[in-house]
Tab-separated table of C-alpha atoms and ligand atoms in Angstrom:
chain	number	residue	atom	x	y	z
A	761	UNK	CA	-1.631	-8.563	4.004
A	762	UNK	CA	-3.767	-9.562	1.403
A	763	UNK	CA	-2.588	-9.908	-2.150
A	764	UNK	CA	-5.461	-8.524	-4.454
A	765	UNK	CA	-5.056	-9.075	-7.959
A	766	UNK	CA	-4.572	-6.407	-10.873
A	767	UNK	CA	-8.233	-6.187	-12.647
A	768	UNK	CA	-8.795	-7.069	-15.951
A	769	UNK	CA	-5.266	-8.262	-16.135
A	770	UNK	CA	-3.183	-5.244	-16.810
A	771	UNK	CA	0.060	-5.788	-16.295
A	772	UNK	CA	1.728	-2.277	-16.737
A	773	UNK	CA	0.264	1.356	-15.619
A	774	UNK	CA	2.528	4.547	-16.885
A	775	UNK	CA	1.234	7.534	-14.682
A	776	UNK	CA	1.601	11.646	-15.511
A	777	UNK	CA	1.625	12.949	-12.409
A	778	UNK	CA	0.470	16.571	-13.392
A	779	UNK	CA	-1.310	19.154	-10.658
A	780	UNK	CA	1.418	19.303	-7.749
A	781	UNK	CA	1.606	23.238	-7.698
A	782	UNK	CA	-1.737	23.657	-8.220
A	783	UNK	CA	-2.696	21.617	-5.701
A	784	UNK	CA	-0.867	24.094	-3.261
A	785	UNK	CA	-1.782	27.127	-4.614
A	786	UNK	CA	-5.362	26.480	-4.199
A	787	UNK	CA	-4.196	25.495	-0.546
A	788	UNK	CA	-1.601	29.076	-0.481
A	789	UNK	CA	0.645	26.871	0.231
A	790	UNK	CA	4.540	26.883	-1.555
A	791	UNK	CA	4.966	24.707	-4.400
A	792	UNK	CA	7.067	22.652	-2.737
A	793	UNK	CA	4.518	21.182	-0.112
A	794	UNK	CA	2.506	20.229	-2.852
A	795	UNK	CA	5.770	18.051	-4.643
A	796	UNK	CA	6.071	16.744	-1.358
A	797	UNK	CA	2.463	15.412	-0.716
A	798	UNK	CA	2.723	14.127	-4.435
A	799	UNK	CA	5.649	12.010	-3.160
A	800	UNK	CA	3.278	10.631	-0.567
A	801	UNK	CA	0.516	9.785	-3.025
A	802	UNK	CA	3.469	8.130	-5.264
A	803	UNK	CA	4.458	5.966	-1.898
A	804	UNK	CA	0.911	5.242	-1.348
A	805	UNK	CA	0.769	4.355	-5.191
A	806	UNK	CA	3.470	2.345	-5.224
A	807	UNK	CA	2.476	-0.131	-1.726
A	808	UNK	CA	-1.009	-1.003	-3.869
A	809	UNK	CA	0.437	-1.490	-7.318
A	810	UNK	CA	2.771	-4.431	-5.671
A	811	UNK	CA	0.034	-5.597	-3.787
A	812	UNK	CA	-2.283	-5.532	-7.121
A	813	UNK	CA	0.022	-7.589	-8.314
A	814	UNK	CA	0.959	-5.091	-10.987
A	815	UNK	CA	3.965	-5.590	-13.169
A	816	UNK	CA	5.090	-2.753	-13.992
A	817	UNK	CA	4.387	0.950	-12.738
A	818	UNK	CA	5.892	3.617	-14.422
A	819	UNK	CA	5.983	7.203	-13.143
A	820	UNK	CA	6.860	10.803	-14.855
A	821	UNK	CA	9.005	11.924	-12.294
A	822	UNK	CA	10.960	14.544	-13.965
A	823	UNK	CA	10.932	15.363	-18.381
A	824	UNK	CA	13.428	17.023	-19.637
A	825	UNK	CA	11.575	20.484	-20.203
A	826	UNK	CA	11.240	20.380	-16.021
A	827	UNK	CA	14.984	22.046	-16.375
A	828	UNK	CA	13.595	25.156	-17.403
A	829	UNK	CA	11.776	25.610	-14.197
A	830	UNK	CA	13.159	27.725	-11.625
A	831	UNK	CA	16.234	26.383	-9.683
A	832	UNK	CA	15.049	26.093	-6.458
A	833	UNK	CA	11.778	24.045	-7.565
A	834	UNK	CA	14.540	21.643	-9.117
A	835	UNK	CA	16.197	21.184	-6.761
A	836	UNK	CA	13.363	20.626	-4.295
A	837	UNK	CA	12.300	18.151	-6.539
A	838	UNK	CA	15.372	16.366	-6.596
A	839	UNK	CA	15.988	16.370	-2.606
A	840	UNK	CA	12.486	14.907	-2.429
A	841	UNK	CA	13.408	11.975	-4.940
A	842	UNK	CA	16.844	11.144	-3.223
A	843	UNK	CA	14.851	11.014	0.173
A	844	UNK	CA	11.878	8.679	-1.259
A	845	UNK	CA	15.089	6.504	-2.218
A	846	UNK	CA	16.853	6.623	0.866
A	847	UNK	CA	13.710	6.182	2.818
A	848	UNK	CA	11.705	3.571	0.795
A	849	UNK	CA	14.634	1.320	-0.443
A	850	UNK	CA	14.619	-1.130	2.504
A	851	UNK	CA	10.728	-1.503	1.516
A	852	UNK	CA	12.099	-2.498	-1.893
A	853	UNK	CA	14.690	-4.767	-1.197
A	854	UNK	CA	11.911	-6.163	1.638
A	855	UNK	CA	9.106	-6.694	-1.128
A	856	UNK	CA	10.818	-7.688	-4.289
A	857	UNK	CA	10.015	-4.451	-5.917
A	858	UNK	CA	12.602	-3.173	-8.536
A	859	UNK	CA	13.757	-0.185	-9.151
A	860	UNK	CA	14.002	0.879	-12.938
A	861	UNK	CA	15.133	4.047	-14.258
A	862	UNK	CA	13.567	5.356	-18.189
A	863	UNK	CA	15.598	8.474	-18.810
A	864	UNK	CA	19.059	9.971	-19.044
A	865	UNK	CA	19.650	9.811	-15.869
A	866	UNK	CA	23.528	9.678	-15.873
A	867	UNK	CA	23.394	13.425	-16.720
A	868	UNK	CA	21.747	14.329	-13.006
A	869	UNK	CA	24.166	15.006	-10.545
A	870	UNK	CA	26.703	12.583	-9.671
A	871	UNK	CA	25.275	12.093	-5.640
A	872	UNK	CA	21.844	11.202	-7.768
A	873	UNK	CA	23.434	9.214	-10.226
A	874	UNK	CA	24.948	6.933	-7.493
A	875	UNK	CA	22.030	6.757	-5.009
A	876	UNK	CA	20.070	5.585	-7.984
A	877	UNK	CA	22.765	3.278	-9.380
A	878	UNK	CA	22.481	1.759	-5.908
A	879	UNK	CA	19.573	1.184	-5.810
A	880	UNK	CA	19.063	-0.381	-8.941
A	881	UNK	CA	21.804	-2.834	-7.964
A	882	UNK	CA	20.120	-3.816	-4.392
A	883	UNK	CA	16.888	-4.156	-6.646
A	884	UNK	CA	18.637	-5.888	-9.649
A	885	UNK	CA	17.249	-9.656	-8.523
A	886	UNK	CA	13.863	-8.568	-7.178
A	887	UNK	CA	11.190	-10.047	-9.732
A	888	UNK	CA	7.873	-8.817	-8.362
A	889	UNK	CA	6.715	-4.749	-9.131
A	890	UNK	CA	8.751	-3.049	-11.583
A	891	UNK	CA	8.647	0.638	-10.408
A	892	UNK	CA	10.449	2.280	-13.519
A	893	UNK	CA	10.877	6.431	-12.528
A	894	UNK	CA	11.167	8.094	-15.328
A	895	UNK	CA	13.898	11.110	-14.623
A	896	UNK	CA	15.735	13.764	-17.455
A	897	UNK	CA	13.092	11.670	-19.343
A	898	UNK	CA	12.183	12.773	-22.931
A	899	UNK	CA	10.094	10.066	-25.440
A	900	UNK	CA	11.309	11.818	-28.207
A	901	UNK	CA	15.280	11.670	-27.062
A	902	UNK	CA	14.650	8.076	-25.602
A	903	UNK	CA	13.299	7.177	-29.373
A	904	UNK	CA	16.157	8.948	-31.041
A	905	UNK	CA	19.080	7.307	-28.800
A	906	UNK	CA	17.280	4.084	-29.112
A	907	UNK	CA	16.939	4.230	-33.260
A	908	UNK	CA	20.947	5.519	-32.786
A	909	UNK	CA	21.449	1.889	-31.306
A	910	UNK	CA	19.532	-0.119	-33.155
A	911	UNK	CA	21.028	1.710	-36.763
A	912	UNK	CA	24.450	0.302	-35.152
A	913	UNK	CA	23.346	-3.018	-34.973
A	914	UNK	CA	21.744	-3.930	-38.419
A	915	UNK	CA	18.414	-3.140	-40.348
A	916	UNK	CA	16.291	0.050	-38.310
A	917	UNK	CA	13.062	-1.960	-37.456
A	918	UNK	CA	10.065	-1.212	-35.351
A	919	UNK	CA	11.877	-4.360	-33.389
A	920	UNK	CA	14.865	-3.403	-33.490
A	921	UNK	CA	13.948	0.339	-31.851
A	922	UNK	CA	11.771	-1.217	-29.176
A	923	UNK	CA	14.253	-3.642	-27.992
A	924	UNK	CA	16.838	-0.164	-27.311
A	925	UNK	CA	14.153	1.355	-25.713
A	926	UNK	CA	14.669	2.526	-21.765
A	927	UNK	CA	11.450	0.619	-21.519
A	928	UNK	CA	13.057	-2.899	-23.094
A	929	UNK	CA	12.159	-5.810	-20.530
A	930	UNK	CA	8.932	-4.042	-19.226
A	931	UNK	CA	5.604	-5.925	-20.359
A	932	UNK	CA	3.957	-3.670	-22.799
A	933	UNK	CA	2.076	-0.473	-21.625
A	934	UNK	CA	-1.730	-1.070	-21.243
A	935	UNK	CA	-2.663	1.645	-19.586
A	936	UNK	CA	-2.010	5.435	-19.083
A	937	UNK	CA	-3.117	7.762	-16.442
A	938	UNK	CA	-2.726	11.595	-16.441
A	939	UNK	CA	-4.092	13.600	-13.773
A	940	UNK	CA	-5.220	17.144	-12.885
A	941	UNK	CA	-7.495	17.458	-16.170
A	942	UNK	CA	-4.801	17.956	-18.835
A	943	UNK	CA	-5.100	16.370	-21.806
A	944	UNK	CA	-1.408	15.720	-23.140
A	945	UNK	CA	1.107	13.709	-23.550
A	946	UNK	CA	4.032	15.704	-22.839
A	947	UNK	CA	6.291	13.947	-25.133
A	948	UNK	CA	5.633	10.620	-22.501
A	949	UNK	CA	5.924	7.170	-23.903
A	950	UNK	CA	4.996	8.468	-27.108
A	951	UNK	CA	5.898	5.087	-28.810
A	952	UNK	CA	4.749	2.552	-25.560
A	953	UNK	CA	1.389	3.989	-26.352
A	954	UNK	CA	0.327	2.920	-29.289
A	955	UNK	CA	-1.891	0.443	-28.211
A	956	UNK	CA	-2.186	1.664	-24.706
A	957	UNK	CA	-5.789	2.631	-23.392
A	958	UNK	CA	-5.862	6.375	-22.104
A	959	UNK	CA	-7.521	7.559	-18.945
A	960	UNK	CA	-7.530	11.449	-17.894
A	961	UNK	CA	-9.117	12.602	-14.637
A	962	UNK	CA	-9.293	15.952	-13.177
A	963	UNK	CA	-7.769	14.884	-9.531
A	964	UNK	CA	-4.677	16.578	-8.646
A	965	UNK	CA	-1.342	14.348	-8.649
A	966	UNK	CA	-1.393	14.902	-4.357
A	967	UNK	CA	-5.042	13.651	-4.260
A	968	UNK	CA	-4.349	10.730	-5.875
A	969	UNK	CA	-5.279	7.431	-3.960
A	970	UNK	CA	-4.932	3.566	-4.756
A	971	UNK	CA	-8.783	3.669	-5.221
A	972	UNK	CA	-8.390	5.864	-8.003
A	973	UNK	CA	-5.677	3.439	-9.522
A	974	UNK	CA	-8.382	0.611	-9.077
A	975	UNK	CA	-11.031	2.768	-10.462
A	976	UNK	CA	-9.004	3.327	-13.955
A	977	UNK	CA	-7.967	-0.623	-14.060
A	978	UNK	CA	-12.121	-1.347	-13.393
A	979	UNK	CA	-12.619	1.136	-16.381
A	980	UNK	CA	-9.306	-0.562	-18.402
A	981	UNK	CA	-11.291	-3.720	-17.864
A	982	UNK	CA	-14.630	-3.196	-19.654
A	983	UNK	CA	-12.781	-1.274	-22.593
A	984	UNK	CA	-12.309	-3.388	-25.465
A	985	UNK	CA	-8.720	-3.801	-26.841
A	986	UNK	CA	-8.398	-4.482	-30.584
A	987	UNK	CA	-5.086	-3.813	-31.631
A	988	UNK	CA	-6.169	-2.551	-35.113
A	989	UNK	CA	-8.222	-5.640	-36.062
A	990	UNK	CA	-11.994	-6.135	-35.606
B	1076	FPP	C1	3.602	17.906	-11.727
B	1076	FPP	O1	3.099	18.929	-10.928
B	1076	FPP	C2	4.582	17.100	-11.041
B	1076	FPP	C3	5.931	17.121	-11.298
B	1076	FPP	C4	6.574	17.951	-12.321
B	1076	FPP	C5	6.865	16.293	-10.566
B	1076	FPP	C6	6.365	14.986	-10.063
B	1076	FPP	C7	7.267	14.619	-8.965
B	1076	FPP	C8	6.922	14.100	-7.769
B	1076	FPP	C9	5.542	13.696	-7.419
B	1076	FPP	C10	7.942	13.929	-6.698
B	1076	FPP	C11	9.159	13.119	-6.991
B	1076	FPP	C12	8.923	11.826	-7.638
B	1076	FPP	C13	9.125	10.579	-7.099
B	1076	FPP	C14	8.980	9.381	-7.966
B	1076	FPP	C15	9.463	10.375	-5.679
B	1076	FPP	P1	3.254	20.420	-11.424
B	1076	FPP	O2	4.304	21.067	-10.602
B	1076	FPP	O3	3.493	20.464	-12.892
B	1076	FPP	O4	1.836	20.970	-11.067
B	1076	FPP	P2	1.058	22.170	-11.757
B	1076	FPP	O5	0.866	21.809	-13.197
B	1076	FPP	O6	-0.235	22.204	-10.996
B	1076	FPP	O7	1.888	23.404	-11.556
């Protein structure tokens, strides 16, 4: 297989997957199909970023406003993520791609919270893709626990925060993609993104294909980064 490189040198993609249930509706289909052919655009996703040679790809898997959709959708969506796991971890292991959870995840339920903590452990040593899934994931809450931390420590610095973050250890966020034409953040990486680039498109999350990945990375590319200065 050929190993093509990231463009432009990103090194780490954060993606809002947004547009499942539309995306089924349009089709009358249930919800539910359409969380499932999002989970094959994420595996599809997932094989390119590694063989971009991406860094980092993190996904919004699950915030913590998703509680307040109906039961059955949640749990759907969770049955879906423990099968991904179960199903794709061998690939993992196989590829060097670690697993990364942003998020409190030790609040899901305890059969998620120890598929996941396996996997993280079987994907501890890999050092190629990071594939951080961000689950009971709130920026605001991951900022808040993470200042909580750091004001145990010492002084409260921007340093200080960022190095309690969930995302501490992942190369800084260059690039974020939201999909299905909303243009939000959704309390997301509120505080990875201030100097990320932004890139919306109106393709639903199940629609989704690598060449739209490379097509925001060409984009990323010719875009140029200042960081405040001139
Ligand atoms: C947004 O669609 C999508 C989600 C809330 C969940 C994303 C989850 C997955 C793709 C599956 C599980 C994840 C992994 C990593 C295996 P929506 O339901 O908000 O769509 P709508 O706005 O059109 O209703």
């Amino acid at each position: 297989m050929t190993n093509e490189r990231a463009p432009a040198g990103a090194r780490h993609v954060a993606i809002i997957m947004d547009g499942n249930g539309r995306w089924a509706k349009k089709r009358h289909l249930p919800r539910a199909v359409g969380h499932q052919r999002g989970v094959e655009a994420v595996r599809a996703l997932v094989r390119a970023a590694r063989q971009m040679g991406l860094e980092a790809l993190t996904l919004y898997a699950f915030s913590t406003e998703n509680w307040r959709r109906p039961e059955e959708e949640v749990s759907a969506l969770f049955g879906l993520l423990k099968r991904y796991i179960r199903e794709d971890l061998a690939e993992f292991v196989e590829n060097n791609v670690r697993l990364h959870i942003i998020g409190n995840y030790k609040a899901l339920a305890p059969d998620v919270v120890a598929l996941l903590d396996d996997a993280l452990e079987r994907t501890a040593h890999n050092d190629g893709t990071t594939l951080a899934v961000a689950l009971n994931y709130g920026s605001q809450d991951e900022i808040a626990r993470a200042a909580a931390r750091a004001a145990a420590k010492g002084p409260i610095t921007p340093e200080a925060i960022e190095a309690e973050l969930d995302t501490a250890g992942l190369p800084p966020l260059d690039l974020l993609i939201r999909t299905s034409g909303e243009l939000r953040l959704s309390n997301f990486l509120l505080w990875q993104v201030a100097y990320a680039e932004l890139w919306f498109t109106d393709v639903l999350w199940p629609d989704f294909t690598p060449d739209h990945l490379r097509e925001a990375l060409d984009q990323f590319g010719q875009r140029e980064r200042r960081y405040g200065g001139r």
